[in-house]
Amino acid sequence: MTGWELEKPGELLQTSRNRLNKTLNEFLKRYPLAAVSADHNILLIIRKYHPSLNCSPDNETYQTDDFRYCMAYYTINAYTYFELPTYDYQYVSIQYDAAIGDFIIRISAKGITRITNIKELSQQLNNFIERDEATKRTIFESLANKVPIVTKPAPITQTEIQSAVVGRLTNTEYDDWWTAIDEVDIPFFNNEKMPVSFTDFNPNEDHSFIEEADELLRNFLAQDNSHRLTVSAYVYQNCMDFLDAIGYDDADDAMWKMKQPEEVWQFVKCTGLYVSREPYEDKGVYLQLLCDCDWEQEHGLQLVYNKQGKLVRVSAQDGHIIG
């Protein structure tokens, strides 16, 4: 067994209050590198992954002899994974520990066993940061079931903030989301008016954000429709990669028949501009152009610009700024 046998593992959790789903129960009996919490809310699976993709190295489409180890973390509604060093893993277990008020996880490999918890793993071995094998080993060997100290954010007391570029912004759906009262002319999209929002921003903590956001907006708003056409090839490639992946469909015929990359814009509709600070890697301020597109109607399209007004990413809207 490889640990990839279950389809939609999260949906197999908690099928009743007293017993596990039969398929999940059989899997746990046969695969020692998997464990479920006593309340049937958490499922852990240690398994080999493709060296760069979140899939099995035996995947028919992306099959490879190389791999890395990760531990999948499933709940009924969510999924993530934690990176692990390459060891000969023997078993994993999970149980509630009243002393820390959380579940503890015991991971055993030949010659080494570590006890940790979800919060420690989320901080030390999350999948947002790229680590080499030596670094992962050092971190894994240091795991000691520590509960990281979480600093409470400063309360947001403002209901309005001021930008020198887009004017007044007010709280919208969330305390740390701010939307300009007036829509802004966007030269990049033929001066079409669009909403501009600052997201995940606490003015009582991030004191340089507005200044950096204004610098970014000035640089981006200096770009007109001719600049948009210069990046057509990247958007066109995103479109064709998606169409190639799903195969031909009559509904997509007009996109298949495009002769020039610039034609792709007729299938794109920008819905808003969002300025955020990237939380995981370089902590820079970025602009996301979130768009609807005819080829990827579920996840749409995003174009990401840095503070200097340079395009740095074209992708589906995946919840990340720079990947």
mmCIF file of C-alpha atoms in Angstrom:
data_model
loop_
_atom_site.group_PDB
_atom_site.id
_atom_site.type_symbol
_atom_site.label_atom_id
_atom_site.label_comp_id
_atom_site.label_asym_id
_atom_site.label_seq_id
_atom_site.Cartn_x
_atom_site.Cartn_y
_atom_site.Cartn_z
ATOM 1 C CA MET A 1 0.000 0.000 0.000
ATOM 2 C CA THR A 2 1.123 3.549 -0.673
ATOM 3 C CA GLY A 3 -1.258 5.639 1.470
ATOM 4 C CA TRP A 4 -3.024 7.007 -1.614
ATOM 5 C CA GLU A 5 -5.738 4.344 -1.795
ATOM 6 C CA LEU A 6 -8.575 6.433 -0.318
ATOM 7 C CA GLU A 7 -10.675 8.714 -2.501
ATOM 8 C CA LYS A 8 -11.836 11.903 -0.712
ATOM 9 C CA PRO A 9 -10.549 10.781 2.719
ATOM 10 C CA GLY A 10 -12.081 13.733 4.570
ATOM 11 C CA GLU A 11 -15.563 12.668 3.525
ATOM 12 C CA LEU A 12 -15.024 9.260 5.135
ATOM 13 C CA LEU A 13 -14.598 10.747 8.607
ATOM 14 C CA GLN A 14 -17.365 10.630 11.213
ATOM 15 C CA THR A 15 -19.962 8.700 9.224
ATOM 16 C CA SER A 16 -21.592 7.921 12.561
ATOM 17 C CA ARG A 17 -20.951 8.834 16.176
ATOM 18 C CA ASN A 18 -19.800 5.368 17.178
ATOM 19 C CA ARG A 19 -18.035 3.752 14.234
ATOM 20 C CA LEU A 20 -15.744 4.613 11.371
ATOM 21 C CA ASN A 21 -16.642 4.286 7.745
ATOM 22 C CA LYS A 22 -15.931 0.675 6.714
ATOM 23 C CA THR A 23 -13.584 1.696 3.880
ATOM 24 C CA LEU A 24 -11.579 3.964 6.189
ATOM 25 C CA ASN A 25 -11.485 1.335 8.928
ATOM 26 C CA GLU A 26 -10.094 -1.298 6.558
ATOM 27 C CA PHE A 27 -7.487 1.157 5.306
ATOM 28 C CA LEU A 28 -6.312 1.903 8.862
ATOM 29 C CA LYS A 29 -5.965 -1.805 9.620
ATOM 30 C CA ARG A 30 -3.794 -2.375 6.548
ATOM 31 C CA TYR A 31 -1.708 0.816 6.507
ATOM 32 C CA PRO A 32 0.313 1.491 9.711
ATOM 33 C CA LEU A 33 1.320 5.008 8.650
ATOM 34 C CA ALA A 34 -2.217 6.309 9.155
ATOM 35 C CA ALA A 35 -4.192 7.194 12.258
ATOM 36 C CA VAL A 36 -7.524 8.748 13.155
ATOM 37 C CA SER A 37 -8.434 10.713 16.277
ATOM 38 C CA ALA A 38 -10.841 9.189 18.786
ATOM 39 C CA ASP A 39 -13.558 11.687 17.853
ATOM 40 C CA HIS A 40 -13.184 10.741 14.150
ATOM 41 C CA ASN A 41 -12.477 14.369 13.227
ATOM 42 C CA ILE A 42 -8.803 14.091 12.186
ATOM 43 C CA LEU A 43 -7.097 11.655 9.822
ATOM 44 C CA LEU A 44 -3.297 11.512 9.411
ATOM 45 C CA ILE A 45 -1.499 9.683 6.595
ATOM 46 C CA ILE A 46 2.289 9.578 6.144
ATOM 47 C CA ARG A 47 3.103 8.790 2.507
ATOM 48 C CA LYS A 48 5.440 9.488 -0.377
ATOM 49 C CA TYR A 49 4.701 12.501 -2.583
ATOM 50 C CA HIS A 50 5.792 13.625 -6.011
ATOM 51 C CA PRO A 51 8.998 15.730 -5.534
ATOM 52 C CA SER A 52 7.223 18.965 -6.510
ATOM 53 C CA LEU A 53 3.498 18.195 -6.792
ATOM 54 C CA ASN A 54 0.878 17.339 -4.205
ATOM 55 C CA CYS A 55 0.224 13.880 -5.632
ATOM 56 C CA SER A 56 1.579 10.346 -5.506
ATOM 57 C CA PRO A 57 4.885 9.671 -7.299
ATOM 58 C CA ASP A 58 2.974 6.744 -8.868
ATOM 59 C CA ASN A 59 0.393 9.113 -10.418
ATOM 60 C CA GLU A 60 -0.287 7.949 -13.974
ATOM 61 C CA THR A 61 0.139 11.456 -15.388
ATOM 62 C CA TYR A 62 3.185 12.549 -13.349
ATOM 63 C CA GLN A 63 4.887 9.264 -12.510
ATOM 64 C CA THR A 64 8.444 9.549 -11.216
ATOM 65 C CA ASP A 65 11.075 7.573 -9.299
ATOM 66 C CA ASP A 66 11.810 10.581 -7.071
ATOM 67 C CA PHE A 67 9.727 11.414 -4.012
ATOM 68 C CA ARG A 68 9.526 13.288 -0.729
ATOM 69 C CA TYR A 69 7.719 12.361 2.496
ATOM 70 C CA CYS A 70 4.775 14.341 3.831
ATOM 71 C CA MET A 71 2.043 13.790 6.393
ATOM 72 C CA ALA A 72 -1.466 14.496 5.119
ATOM 73 C CA TYR A 73 -3.815 16.123 7.643
ATOM 74 C CA TYR A 74 -7.516 15.695 6.875
ATOM 75 C CA THR A 75 -10.570 16.964 8.692
ATOM 76 C CA ILE A 76 -14.164 16.721 7.512
ATOM 77 C CA ASN A 77 -13.900 20.113 5.820
ATOM 78 C CA ALA A 78 -10.202 20.728 5.161
ATOM 79 C CA TYR A 79 -6.922 19.247 3.992
ATOM 80 C CA THR A 80 -3.281 20.246 4.311
ATOM 81 C CA TYR A 81 0.030 18.456 4.639
ATOM 82 C CA PHE A 82 3.287 18.776 6.559
ATOM 83 C CA GLU A 83 6.709 18.068 5.085
ATOM 84 C CA LEU A 84 8.800 15.319 6.667
ATOM 85 C CA PRO A 85 12.422 14.236 6.191
ATOM 86 C CA THR A 86 13.203 10.948 4.481
ATOM 87 C CA TYR A 87 13.152 8.214 7.125
ATOM 88 C CA ASP A 88 11.992 4.612 7.268
ATOM 89 C CA TYR A 89 8.667 5.439 8.969
ATOM 90 C CA GLN A 90 6.984 2.710 11.004
ATOM 91 C CA TYR A 91 3.785 4.170 12.488
ATOM 92 C CA VAL A 92 1.899 7.305 13.480
ATOM 93 C CA SER A 93 -0.656 7.801 16.249
ATOM 94 C CA ILE A 94 -2.838 10.646 17.512
ATOM 95 C CA GLN A 95 -4.492 11.193 20.883
ATOM 96 C CA TYR A 96 -5.869 14.081 22.899
ATOM 97 C CA ASP A 97 -3.622 15.539 25.610
ATOM 98 C CA ALA A 98 -5.441 17.589 28.241
ATOM 99 C CA ALA A 99 -2.119 19.074 29.410
ATOM 100 C CA ILE A 100 -1.747 21.084 26.202
ATOM 101 C CA GLY A 101 -5.432 21.181 25.293
ATOM 102 C CA ASP A 102 -4.783 19.669 21.881
ATOM 103 C CA PHE A 103 -4.059 16.448 20.043
ATOM 104 C CA ILE A 104 -0.535 15.090 20.252
ATOM 105 C CA ILE A 105 0.994 13.141 17.392
ATOM 106 C CA ARG A 106 3.588 10.399 17.785
ATOM 107 C CA ILE A 107 5.658 9.728 14.673
ATOM 108 C CA SER A 108 7.997 6.755 14.759
ATOM 109 C CA ALA A 109 10.709 5.862 12.287
ATOM 110 C CA LYS A 110 13.517 3.340 12.533
ATOM 111 C CA GLY A 111 15.871 4.804 15.115
ATOM 112 C CA ILE A 112 13.854 7.905 16.025
ATOM 113 C CA THR A 113 10.463 8.774 17.540
ATOM 114 C CA ARG A 114 9.074 12.257 18.002
ATOM 115 C CA ILE A 115 5.998 13.579 19.803
ATOM 116 C CA THR A 116 4.540 16.800 18.454
ATOM 117 C CA ASN A 117 1.219 18.592 17.875
ATOM 118 C CA ILE A 118 -0.586 20.262 15.013
ATOM 119 C CA LYS A 119 0.379 23.801 16.050
ATOM 120 C CA GLU A 120 4.066 22.896 16.261
ATOM 121 C CA LEU A 121 3.957 21.135 12.893
ATOM 122 C CA SER A 122 2.105 24.070 11.329
ATOM 123 C CA GLN A 123 4.865 26.400 12.451
ATOM 124 C CA GLN A 124 7.896 24.180 11.861
ATOM 125 C CA LEU A 125 7.105 21.886 8.898
ATOM 126 C CA ASN A 126 4.330 23.632 6.970
ATOM 127 C CA ASN A 127 4.226 23.302 3.186
ATOM 128 C CA PHE A 128 4.554 27.048 2.503
ATOM 129 C CA ILE A 129 8.328 27.160 2.951
ATOM 130 C CA GLU A 130 10.818 25.270 0.799
ATOM 131 C CA ARG A 131 13.365 23.324 2.889
ATOM 132 C CA ASP A 132 16.215 21.029 1.948
ATOM 133 C CA GLU A 133 16.515 17.534 3.381
ATOM 134 C CA ALA A 134 19.098 18.495 6.024
ATOM 135 C CA THR A 135 16.896 21.313 7.315
ATOM 136 C CA LYS A 136 13.858 19.038 7.537
ATOM 137 C CA ARG A 137 15.863 16.469 9.487
ATOM 138 C CA THR A 138 17.124 19.086 11.934
ATOM 139 C CA ILE A 139 13.624 20.436 12.491
ATOM 140 C CA PHE A 140 12.069 16.984 12.855
ATOM 141 C CA GLU A 141 14.658 15.910 15.407
ATOM 142 C CA SER A 142 13.952 19.079 17.432
ATOM 143 C CA LEU A 143 10.183 18.506 17.689
ATOM 144 C CA ALA A 144 9.259 18.340 21.372
ATOM 145 C CA ASN A 145 5.476 18.831 21.573
ATOM 146 C CA LYS A 146 5.880 22.543 22.191
ATOM 147 C CA VAL A 147 2.816 24.724 21.854
ATOM 148 C CA PRO A 148 3.857 27.909 20.047
ATOM 149 C CA ILE A 149 2.986 31.152 21.762
ATOM 150 C CA VAL A 150 0.400 32.954 19.671
ATOM 151 C CA THR A 151 0.428 36.727 19.960
ATOM 152 C CA LYS A 152 -3.018 38.213 19.793
ATOM 153 C CA PRO A 153 -3.357 40.830 17.053
ATOM 154 C CA ALA A 154 -3.919 44.416 18.056
ATOM 155 C CA PRO A 155 -7.620 45.271 17.900
ATOM 156 C CA ILE A 156 -8.720 47.248 14.856
ATOM 157 C CA THR A 157 -10.317 50.437 16.097
ATOM 158 C CA GLN A 158 -10.630 52.296 12.798
ATOM 159 C CA THR A 159 -13.624 52.127 10.457
ATOM 160 C CA GLU A 160 -11.896 54.123 7.723
ATOM 161 C CA ILE A 161 -8.391 54.571 6.317
ATOM 162 C CA GLN A 162 -6.936 57.012 3.780
ATOM 163 C CA SER A 163 -4.897 56.296 0.657
ATOM 164 C CA ALA A 164 -3.180 59.059 -1.289
ATOM 165 C CA VAL A 165 -3.986 57.187 -4.515
ATOM 166 C CA VAL A 166 -7.511 55.761 -4.148
ATOM 167 C CA GLY A 167 -8.850 57.997 -1.388
ATOM 168 C CA ARG A 168 -10.958 56.777 1.525
ATOM 169 C CA LEU A 169 -11.408 53.065 2.190
ATOM 170 C CA THR A 170 -13.896 51.637 4.668
ATOM 171 C CA ASN A 171 -14.354 48.323 6.446
ATOM 172 C CA THR A 172 -16.295 45.871 4.368
ATOM 173 C CA GLU A 173 -17.179 42.281 5.254
ATOM 174 C CA TYR A 174 -14.189 41.736 7.567
ATOM 175 C CA ASP A 175 -12.423 44.046 10.012
ATOM 176 C CA ASP A 176 -9.115 43.772 8.132
ATOM 177 C CA TRP A 177 -10.613 44.231 4.632
ATOM 178 C CA TRP A 178 -10.969 47.767 3.283
ATOM 179 C CA THR A 179 -12.620 48.870 0.051
ATOM 180 C CA ALA A 180 -12.274 52.252 -1.627
ATOM 181 C CA ILE A 181 -15.501 54.271 -1.482
ATOM 182 C CA ASP A 182 -15.075 55.320 -5.119
ATOM 183 C CA GLU A 183 -14.245 52.903 -7.902
ATOM 184 C CA VAL A 184 -10.995 53.702 -9.726
ATOM 185 C CA ASP A 185 -10.275 54.178 -13.445
ATOM 186 C CA ILE A 186 -7.873 51.409 -14.463
ATOM 187 C CA PRO A 187 -5.804 52.387 -17.557
ATOM 188 C CA PHE A 188 -4.581 48.769 -17.812
ATOM 189 C CA PHE A 189 -8.182 47.809 -18.665
ATOM 190 C CA ASN A 190 -9.079 50.715 -20.969
ATOM 191 C CA ASN A 191 -9.946 53.001 -18.016
ATOM 192 C CA GLU A 192 -12.714 50.695 -16.851
ATOM 193 C CA LYS A 193 -13.841 51.587 -13.327
ATOM 194 C CA MET A 194 -13.175 48.891 -10.753
ATOM 195 C CA PRO A 195 -13.264 48.433 -6.977
ATOM 196 C CA VAL A 196 -9.921 48.502 -5.138
ATOM 197 C CA SER A 197 -9.498 46.754 -1.786
ATOM 198 C CA PHE A 198 -6.734 46.447 0.805
ATOM 199 C CA THR A 199 -7.006 42.989 2.378
ATOM 200 C CA ASP A 200 -5.652 41.321 5.512
ATOM 201 C CA PHE A 201 -4.468 44.726 6.736
ATOM 202 C CA ASN A 202 -4.413 45.842 10.370
ATOM 203 C CA PRO A 203 -3.505 49.549 10.480
ATOM 204 C CA ASN A 204 -2.515 49.233 14.143
ATOM 205 C CA GLU A 205 0.177 46.662 13.329
ATOM 206 C CA ASP A 206 1.399 47.206 9.764
ATOM 207 C CA HIS A 207 2.359 50.872 9.839
ATOM 208 C CA SER A 208 4.064 50.964 6.424
ATOM 209 C CA PHE A 209 1.364 49.136 4.467
ATOM 210 C CA ILE A 210 -0.529 52.147 3.099
ATOM 211 C CA GLU A 211 2.670 53.849 1.931
ATOM 212 C CA GLU A 212 3.822 50.659 0.189
ATOM 213 C CA ALA A 213 0.364 50.040 -1.269
ATOM 214 C CA ASP A 214 0.256 53.563 -2.690
ATOM 215 C CA GLU A 215 3.674 53.095 -4.296
ATOM 216 C CA LEU A 216 2.467 49.865 -5.877
ATOM 217 C CA LEU A 217 -0.758 51.447 -7.123
ATOM 218 C CA ARG A 218 1.056 54.424 -8.647
ATOM 219 C CA ASN A 219 3.360 52.099 -10.561
ATOM 220 C CA PHE A 220 0.523 49.860 -11.719
ATOM 221 C CA LEU A 221 -1.866 52.667 -12.645
ATOM 222 C CA ALA A 222 0.862 54.175 -14.843
ATOM 223 C CA GLN A 223 0.442 51.149 -17.126
ATOM 224 C CA ASP A 224 -2.136 51.470 -19.891
ATOM 225 C CA ASN A 225 -3.792 49.080 -22.319
ATOM 226 C CA SER A 226 -0.562 48.719 -24.330
ATOM 227 C CA HIS A 227 1.151 47.277 -21.236
ATOM 228 C CA ARG A 228 -1.682 44.754 -20.856
ATOM 229 C CA LEU A 229 -1.127 43.532 -24.385
ATOM 230 C CA THR A 230 2.569 42.922 -23.636
ATOM 231 C CA VAL A 231 1.616 40.265 -21.057
ATOM 232 C CA SER A 232 -0.955 38.555 -23.295
ATOM 233 C CA ALA A 233 1.325 35.583 -23.938
ATOM 234 C CA TYR A 234 1.288 34.602 -20.241
ATOM 235 C CA VAL A 235 -2.501 34.720 -20.001
ATOM 236 C CA TYR A 236 -2.834 32.902 -23.324
ATOM 237 C CA GLN A 237 -0.485 30.175 -22.061
ATOM 238 C CA ASN A 238 -2.544 29.790 -18.883
ATOM 239 C CA CYS A 239 -5.630 29.351 -21.050
ATOM 240 C CA MET A 240 -4.077 26.804 -23.402
ATOM 241 C CA ASP A 241 -2.486 24.799 -20.589
ATOM 242 C CA PHE A 242 -5.909 24.439 -18.991
ATOM 243 C CA LEU A 243 -7.621 23.524 -22.253
ATOM 244 C CA ASP A 244 -4.930 20.965 -23.042
ATOM 245 C CA ALA A 245 -5.417 19.422 -19.605
ATOM 246 C CA ILE A 246 -9.186 18.969 -19.923
ATOM 247 C CA GLY A 247 -9.312 18.127 -23.641
ATOM 248 C CA TYR A 248 -11.427 19.505 -26.442
ATOM 249 C CA ASP A 249 -15.005 20.612 -25.773
ATOM 250 C CA ASP A 250 -17.313 22.263 -28.302
ATOM 251 C CA ALA A 251 -18.093 24.988 -25.758
ATOM 252 C CA ASP A 252 -14.416 26.052 -25.833
ATOM 253 C CA ASP A 253 -14.139 26.112 -29.628
ATOM 254 C CA ALA A 254 -13.658 29.904 -29.879
ATOM 255 C CA MET A 255 -10.688 29.732 -27.510
ATOM 256 C CA TRP A 256 -9.115 26.830 -29.380
ATOM 257 C CA LYS A 257 -9.328 28.900 -32.569
ATOM 258 C CA MET A 258 -7.380 31.911 -31.257
ATOM 259 C CA LYS A 259 -4.705 32.991 -33.749
ATOM 260 C CA GLN A 260 -2.855 35.553 -31.599
ATOM 261 C CA PRO A 261 -2.232 35.686 -27.824
ATOM 262 C CA GLU A 262 -3.873 39.142 -27.634
ATOM 263 C CA GLU A 263 -7.216 37.542 -28.502
ATOM 264 C CA VAL A 264 -7.329 35.889 -25.071
ATOM 265 C CA TRP A 265 -8.546 39.100 -23.390
ATOM 266 C CA GLN A 266 -12.006 38.741 -24.951
ATOM 267 C CA PHE A 267 -12.455 35.752 -22.633
ATOM 268 C CA VAL A 268 -11.303 37.599 -19.475
ATOM 269 C CA LYS A 269 -13.252 39.935 -17.181
ATOM 270 C CA CYS A 270 -11.432 41.599 -14.268
ATOM 271 C CA THR A 271 -13.665 41.815 -11.178
ATOM 272 C CA GLY A 272 -11.444 43.751 -8.780
ATOM 273 C CA LEU A 273 -8.004 44.792 -7.554
ATOM 274 C CA TYR A 274 -6.757 43.568 -4.186
ATOM 275 C CA VAL A 275 -3.631 44.780 -2.410
ATOM 276 C CA SER A 276 -2.197 42.494 0.274
ATOM 277 C CA ARG A 277 1.017 41.755 2.113
ATOM 278 C CA GLU A 278 2.375 38.304 1.274
ATOM 279 C CA PRO A 279 2.415 36.444 4.641
ATOM 280 C CA TYR A 280 4.788 33.523 4.095
ATOM 281 C CA GLU A 281 7.807 34.271 1.931
ATOM 282 C CA ASP A 282 9.146 37.760 1.210
ATOM 283 C CA LYS A 283 6.405 39.656 3.139
ATOM 284 C CA GLY A 284 6.152 42.149 0.283
ATOM 285 C CA VAL A 285 3.043 44.077 -0.762
ATOM 286 C CA TYR A 286 1.436 42.790 -3.980
ATOM 287 C CA LEU A 287 -1.479 43.646 -6.230
ATOM 288 C CA GLN A 288 -3.795 40.830 -7.340
ATOM 289 C CA LEU A 289 -6.011 41.373 -10.357
ATOM 290 C CA LEU A 290 -8.787 38.830 -9.845
ATOM 291 C CA CYS A 291 -10.593 37.895 -13.025
ATOM 292 C CA ASP A 292 -13.319 35.656 -14.341
ATOM 293 C CA CYS A 293 -12.250 33.712 -17.413
ATOM 294 C CA ASP A 294 -14.162 31.462 -19.780
ATOM 295 C CA TRP A 295 -11.709 28.559 -19.637
ATOM 296 C CA GLU A 296 -11.539 28.173 -15.829
ATOM 297 C CA GLN A 297 -14.967 29.131 -14.540
ATOM 298 C CA GLU A 298 -14.477 27.610 -11.088
ATOM 299 C CA HIS A 299 -11.127 29.094 -9.996
ATOM 300 C CA GLY A 300 -10.822 32.008 -12.408
ATOM 301 C CA LEU A 301 -7.587 33.827 -13.171
ATOM 302 C CA GLN A 302 -5.243 36.089 -11.239
ATOM 303 C CA LEU A 303 -2.419 38.381 -12.324
ATOM 304 C CA VAL A 304 -0.046 39.402 -9.551
ATOM 305 C CA TYR A 305 2.095 42.569 -9.651
ATOM 306 C CA ASN A 306 4.857 43.551 -7.250
ATOM 307 C CA LYS A 307 5.565 46.973 -5.763
ATOM 308 C CA GLN A 308 7.640 47.986 -8.778
ATOM 309 C CA GLY A 309 4.700 47.320 -11.092
ATOM 310 C CA LYS A 310 6.168 44.124 -12.546
ATOM 311 C CA LEU A 311 4.049 41.073 -13.368
ATOM 312 C CA VAL A 312 5.284 38.174 -11.209
ATOM 313 C CA ARG A 313 2.570 35.528 -11.492
ATOM 314 C CA VAL A 314 -0.286 34.375 -13.734
ATOM 315 C CA SER A 315 -2.359 31.524 -12.314
ATOM 316 C CA ALA A 316 -5.746 30.348 -11.168
ATOM 317 C CA GLN A 317 -7.048 31.958 -7.974
ATOM 318 C CA ASP A 318 -5.550 29.450 -5.525
ATOM 319 C CA GLY A 319 -5.550 31.488 -2.312
ATOM 320 C CA HIS A 320 -1.840 32.311 -2.561
ATOM 321 C CA ILE A 321 -0.135 35.462 -3.777
ATOM 322 C CA ILE A 322 3.229 34.255 -5.054
ATOM 323 C CA GLY A 323 2.778 30.497 -5.000
#
